[in-house]
mmCIF file of C-alpha atoms in Angstrom:
data_model
loop_
_atom_site.group_PDB
_atom_site.id
_atom_site.type_symbol
_atom_site.label_atom_id
_atom_site.label_comp_id
_atom_site.label_asym_id
_atom_site.label_seq_id
_atom_site.Cartn_x
_atom_site.Cartn_y
_atom_site.Cartn_z
ATOM 1 C CA MET V 911 4.687 2.489 8.443
ATOM 2 C CA LEU V 912 6.375 -0.886 9.539
ATOM 3 C CA ALA V 913 9.814 -1.649 10.469
ATOM 4 C CA PHE V 914 12.338 -3.990 12.767
ATOM 5 C CA SER V 915 14.151 -2.547 15.015
ATOM 6 C CA SER V 916 17.477 -5.381 14.414
ATOM 7 C CA SER V 917 17.576 -5.567 11.071
ATOM 8 C CA VAL V 918 19.649 -3.084 8.579
ATOM 9 C CA ALA V 919 17.817 -1.633 5.608
ATOM 10 C CA ASP V 920 20.070 -2.668 2.007
ATOM 11 C CA ILE V 921 17.781 -1.265 -0.289
ATOM 12 C CA ASP V 922 16.562 2.100 -0.468
ATOM 13 C CA SER V 923 13.529 2.611 -3.287
ATOM 14 C CA GLY V 924 11.401 5.356 -4.786
ATOM 15 C CA SER V 925 8.731 5.494 -7.057
ATOM 16 C CA LEU V 926 7.316 8.275 -8.730
ATOM 17 C CA LEU V 927 4.459 8.158 -9.403
ATOM 18 C CA MET V 928 2.318 10.079 -11.949
ATOM 19 C CA ALA V 929 -1.243 10.365 -9.680
ATOM 20 C CA VAL V 930 -3.626 11.983 -12.494
ATOM 21 C CA LEU V 931 -7.447 10.502 -12.391
ATOM 22 C CA ARG V 932 -7.571 9.397 -16.396
ATOM 23 C CA SER V 933 -10.760 10.884 -18.216
ATOM 24 C CA SER V 934 -11.972 7.779 -18.861
ATOM 25 C CA SER V 935 -12.273 6.635 -14.938
ATOM 26 C CA PRO V 936 -15.714 6.551 -13.291
ATOM 27 C CA LEU V 937 -13.994 9.050 -10.657
ATOM 28 C CA ALA V 938 -12.663 11.824 -12.591
ATOM 29 C CA SER V 939 -13.348 14.864 -11.103
ATOM 30 C CA LYS V 940 -11.996 18.150 -11.576
ATOM 31 C CA SER V 941 -13.423 19.313 -8.259
ATOM 32 C CA ILE V 942 -11.406 15.942 -6.162
ATOM 33 C CA GLY V 943 -9.113 13.988 -9.064
ATOM 34 C CA LYS V 944 -6.395 15.706 -6.694
ATOM 35 C CA ALA V 945 -7.493 13.835 -3.720
ATOM 36 C CA VAL V 946 -9.114 10.819 -4.552
ATOM 37 C CA ALA V 947 -5.736 10.504 -5.897
ATOM 38 C CA ASP V 948 -3.331 11.260 -3.102
ATOM 39 C CA ARG V 949 -6.658 8.971 -0.692
ATOM 40 C CA LEU V 950 -5.702 6.185 -3.543
ATOM 41 C CA ILE V 951 -1.572 6.343 -2.931
ATOM 42 C CA SER V 952 -1.765 6.021 0.236
ATOM 43 C CA ALA V 953 -3.854 3.549 0.265
ATOM 44 C CA SER V 954 -1.412 0.853 -1.252
ATOM 45 C CA ALA V 955 1.180 2.747 0.643
ATOM 46 C CA SER V 956 -0.556 1.125 3.819
ATOM 47 C CA PRO V 957 0.062 -2.293 5.614
ATOM 48 C CA SER V 958 -3.520 -3.024 6.086
ATOM 49 C CA PRO V 959 -4.043 -4.570 2.379
ATOM 50 C CA LEU V 960 -1.159 -6.884 2.442
ATOM 51 C CA PRO V 961 -1.366 -10.587 4.108
ATOM 52 C CA PRO V 962 1.718 -10.507 6.769
ATOM 53 C CA LEU V 963 3.779 -12.804 4.924
ATOM 54 C CA LEU V 964 4.446 -10.476 2.562
ATOM 55 C CA ARG V 965 4.991 -6.987 4.687
ATOM 56 C CA HIS V 966 7.793 -9.386 6.627
ATOM 57 C CA HIS V 967 9.464 -8.958 3.103
ATOM 58 C CA ARG V 968 9.004 -4.750 3.594
ATOM 59 C CA LEU V 969 10.627 -3.444 6.780
ATOM 60 C CA HIS V 970 9.038 0.665 5.821
ATOM 61 C CA ILE V 971 6.525 1.994 3.069
ATOM 62 C CA SER V 972 5.917 5.792 3.312
ATOM 63 C CA ALA V 973 3.757 7.672 0.291
ATOM 64 C CA GLY V 974 3.109 11.702 -0.243
ATOM 65 C CA PRO V 975 2.597 14.138 -2.918
ATOM 66 C CA VAL V 976 5.880 16.053 -4.730
ATOM 67 C CA ALA V 977 6.237 19.343 -3.546
ATOM 68 C CA PRO V 978 8.504 20.759 -5.512
ATOM 69 C CA CYS V 979 10.216 19.330 -7.598
ATOM 70 C CA ARG V 980 13.022 20.876 -9.678
ATOM 71 C CA SER V 981 12.805 18.464 -13.519
ATOM 72 C CA ALA V 982 10.417 20.587 -16.105
ATOM 73 C CA SER V 983 10.939 16.420 -17.987
ATOM 74 C CA LEU V 984 9.432 14.655 -14.300
ATOM 75 C CA THR V 985 6.192 16.019 -14.487
ATOM 76 C CA PHE V 986 5.212 13.378 -11.540
ATOM 77 C CA THR V 987 2.483 14.106 -8.257
ATOM 78 C CA HIS V 988 3.753 11.169 -5.949
ATOM 79 C CA LEU V 989 6.159 9.069 -4.779
ATOM 80 C CA LEU V 990 6.494 6.007 -3.187
ATOM 81 C CA HIS V 991 9.768 5.366 -0.948
ATOM 82 C CA SER V 992 10.585 1.912 0.378
ATOM 83 C CA ARG V 993 13.169 0.510 2.059
ATOM 84 C CA TYR V 994 14.415 -4.202 1.689
ATOM 85 C CA ARG V 995 16.257 -6.679 3.369
ATOM 86 C CA SER V 996 17.933 -7.339 -0.257
ATOM 87 C CA LYS V 997 17.351 -7.306 -3.199
ATOM 88 C CA SER V 998 15.680 -10.760 -3.253
ATOM 89 C CA ASP V 999 13.035 -9.607 -0.375
ATOM 90 C CA LEU V 1000 12.241 -6.605 -3.426
ATOM 91 C CA ALA V 1001 11.713 -9.460 -5.439
ATOM 92 C CA SER V 1002 9.853 -11.295 -3.941
ATOM 93 C CA TYR V 1003 7.657 -8.499 -2.683
ATOM 94 C CA THR V 1004 7.557 -6.826 -6.008
ATOM 95 C CA ASP V 1005 6.621 -9.728 -7.568
ATOM 96 C CA ASP V 1006 3.473 -11.859 -4.889
ATOM 97 C CA PRO V 1007 0.251 -11.865 -5.928
ATOM 98 C CA ALA V 1008 -0.988 -10.108 -2.709
ATOM 99 C CA HIS V 1009 1.309 -6.791 -4.096
ATOM 100 C CA VAL V 1010 0.213 -7.130 -7.839
ATOM 101 C CA SER V 1011 -3.284 -6.991 -6.084
ATOM 102 C CA VAL V 1012 -3.175 -3.932 -4.515
ATOM 103 C CA VAL V 1013 -1.296 -2.381 -7.412
ATOM 104 C CA ASN V 1014 -4.089 -3.198 -9.661
ATOM 105 C CA ASN V 1015 -6.982 -2.171 -7.570
ATOM 106 C CA TYR V 1016 -5.525 0.287 -6.103
ATOM 107 C CA ASP V 1017 -2.768 2.346 -7.618
ATOM 108 C CA LYS V 1018 -3.396 1.729 -11.997
ATOM 109 C CA PRO V 1019 -6.565 3.391 -12.129
ATOM 110 C CA VAL V 1020 -5.057 6.438 -10.930
ATOM 111 C CA VAL V 1021 -2.418 6.117 -12.383
ATOM 112 C CA ASP V 1022 -0.731 7.200 -15.670
ATOM 113 C CA ASP V 1023 2.913 6.965 -15.419
ATOM 114 C CA VAL V 1024 5.518 5.578 -13.173
ATOM 115 C CA MET V 1025 9.339 5.405 -13.220
ATOM 116 C CA ALA V 1026 11.171 3.150 -10.168
ATOM 117 C CA VAL V 1027 14.357 3.223 -8.781
ATOM 118 C CA ASN V 1028 16.158 0.800 -6.986
ATOM 119 C CA TRP V 1029 19.783 0.682 -4.902
ATOM 120 C CA VAL V 1030 21.922 -0.996 -2.588
ATOM 121 C CA ALA V 1031 22.238 1.755 0.812
ATOM 122 C CA GLU V 1032 25.197 0.782 1.664
ATOM 123 C CA GLY V 1033 26.841 2.080 4.930
ATOM 124 C CA PHE V 1034 23.246 2.583 6.031
ATOM 125 C CA SER V 1035 22.758 4.385 9.545
ATOM 126 C CA GLY V 1036 19.671 5.265 11.675
ATOM 127 C CA PRO V 1037 16.540 4.052 12.262
ATOM 128 C CA VAL V 1038 14.447 1.878 9.152
ATOM 129 C CA ALA V 1039 11.469 4.040 9.405
ATOM 130 C CA VAL V 1040 11.430 7.434 8.121
ATOM 131 C CA PRO V 1041 10.140 9.404 11.106
ATOM 132 C CA PRO V 1042 6.443 10.808 10.389
ATOM 133 C CA GLY V 1043 6.260 14.406 8.931
ATOM 134 C CA SER V 1044 9.564 14.649 7.205
ATOM 135 C CA SER V 1045 10.331 15.928 3.928
ATOM 136 C CA LEU V 1046 12.010 13.249 1.897
ATOM 137 C CA ARG V 1047 14.141 14.619 -0.359
ATOM 138 C CA LEU V 1048 14.394 11.995 -4.278
ATOM 139 C CA THR V 1049 17.339 12.546 -6.289
ATOM 140 C CA VAL V 1050 17.951 10.513 -9.865
ATOM 141 C CA MET V 1051 20.863 11.786 -12.031
ATOM 142 C CA LYS V 1052 21.532 10.728 -16.242
ATOM 143 C CA LEU V 1053 25.059 10.376 -16.819
ATOM 144 C CA LYS V 1054 25.996 11.557 -20.362
ATOM 145 C CA GLU V 1055 27.991 8.967 -22.044
ATOM 146 C CA GLU V 1056 31.409 10.249 -21.286
ATOM 147 C CA GLU V 1057 30.669 10.718 -17.746
ATOM 148 C CA GLU V 1058 30.084 7.269 -17.262
ATOM 149 C CA ALA V 1059 33.493 6.642 -16.325
ATOM 150 C CA GLY V 1060 33.394 8.907 -13.664
ATOM 151 C CA LYS V 1061 30.668 7.474 -12.118
ATOM 152 C CA GLY V 1062 32.474 7.065 -8.292
ATOM 153 C CA GLU V 1063 32.533 10.305 -8.782
ATOM 154 C CA ILE V 1064 29.735 11.884 -9.055
ATOM 155 C CA LEU V 1065 28.612 8.597 -6.919
ATOM 156 C CA GLY V 1066 31.324 10.637 -3.732
ATOM 157 C CA ILE V 1067 29.616 14.214 -4.502
ATOM 158 C CA ALA V 1068 26.487 13.197 -3.448
ATOM 159 C CA ARG V 1069 27.059 10.853 0.018
ATOM 160 C CA GLY V 1070 28.559 14.474 0.866
ATOM 161 C CA MET V 1071 25.978 15.865 0.629
ATOM 162 C CA LYS V 1072 24.909 15.052 3.984
ATOM 163 C CA GLU V 1073 28.195 16.711 5.166
ATOM 164 C CA LYS V 1074 27.719 20.114 3.902
ATOM 165 C CA PHE V 1075 23.511 20.028 5.447
ATOM 166 C CA ASP V 1076 23.393 19.933 8.841
ATOM 167 C CA SER V 1077 19.160 19.486 8.011
ATOM 168 C CA ILE V 1078 19.687 16.117 6.026
ATOM 169 C CA GLU V 1079 18.940 13.952 9.111
ATOM 170 C CA GLN V 1080 19.981 10.721 7.320
ATOM 171 C CA LEU V 1081 20.971 9.742 2.937
ATOM 172 C CA THR V 1082 21.599 6.740 0.924
ATOM 173 C CA VAL V 1083 22.784 6.950 -2.480
ATOM 174 C CA GLY V 1084 23.683 4.278 -5.653
ATOM 175 C CA GLU V 1085 23.196 2.922 -8.779
ATOM 176 C CA ASN V 1086 20.659 2.085 -9.936
ATOM 177 C CA PHE V 1087 20.318 -1.761 -10.313
ATOM 178 C CA SER V 1088 16.439 -2.349 -12.122
ATOM 179 C CA PRO V 1089 17.064 0.112 -15.178
ATOM 180 C CA GLY V 1090 13.525 -1.274 -16.100
ATOM 181 C CA ARG V 1091 10.877 1.525 -16.095
ATOM 182 C CA SER V 1092 13.438 4.473 -14.424
ATOM 183 C CA LYS V 1093 14.058 6.323 -17.568
ATOM 184 C CA GLY V 1094 17.594 6.326 -18.366
ATOM 185 C CA PHE V 1095 18.163 6.884 -15.116
ATOM 186 C CA SER V 1096 20.995 5.307 -13.455
ATOM 187 C CA ILE V 1097 21.516 6.824 -9.793
ATOM 188 C CA ALA V 1098 19.540 7.855 -6.772
ATOM 189 C CA SER V 1099 19.667 9.252 -3.425
ATOM 190 C CA ILE V 1100 17.396 9.646 -0.870
ATOM 191 C CA GLY V 1101 18.193 12.514 1.705
ATOM 192 C CA VAL V 1102 15.405 12.543 4.916
ATOM 193 C CA VAL V 1103 15.279 15.688 5.859
ATOM 194 C CA LYS V 1104 12.843 17.278 8.936
ATOM 195 C CA ASP V 1105 10.808 19.296 7.113
ATOM 196 C CA LEU V 1106 9.532 20.858 3.828
ATOM 197 C CA GLU V 1107 11.213 24.362 5.191
ATOM 198 C CA SER V 1108 14.861 23.382 6.152
ATOM 199 C CA ASN V 1109 14.478 20.455 1.966
ATOM 200 C CA ALA V 1110 13.100 24.002 0.362
ATOM 201 C CA LYS V 1111 17.150 26.086 1.836
ATOM 202 C CA ILE V 1112 18.897 23.024 0.749
ATOM 203 C CA LEU V 1113 16.984 23.864 -2.875
ATOM 204 C CA ASP V 1114 18.602 26.961 -2.668
ATOM 205 C CA HIS V 1115 21.634 26.747 -2.371
ATOM 206 C CA VAL V 1116 21.553 23.624 -5.046
#
């Protein structure tokens, strides 16, 4: 994990990946499918494949399996979470040929679908890097047309989750500014929770 203690993360980014081995892949095997998918998704989050200049754009990145997912329509298996200083740093990182190469070599062979949301982490505080062993609680919302007028109120309710649950150690909430791969979801949040057990207790109350 990468972090610069003197930096402030202005951008939170969450990518949901459906890491399912394609039947045409030479790696396809029911017995090793999930293990291989986990390993390759984790490899793409490692800092080692990227040159130092490109890694400088990225403040933090981590990846792991999704467990549990409450949505029947979102059948994703993995989450990739990253943080950047600015929208321009995110754009530079995304479009850099070195990053594109990592995506092509590590992710595409095993990823069948991707959904990505990016938002400005207003009022960010706390460590940039998510502590090892933490559970990430990604929430995405798709507003109906008649609800758009009340978007500010909905954002306020989402931001208030941290005060309701002591187990949420850090929370960012914002409007998605990258609609191309968000599948229509316009609001997103990431809550950093101590562990899966604490996250399960939150799920029991919301």
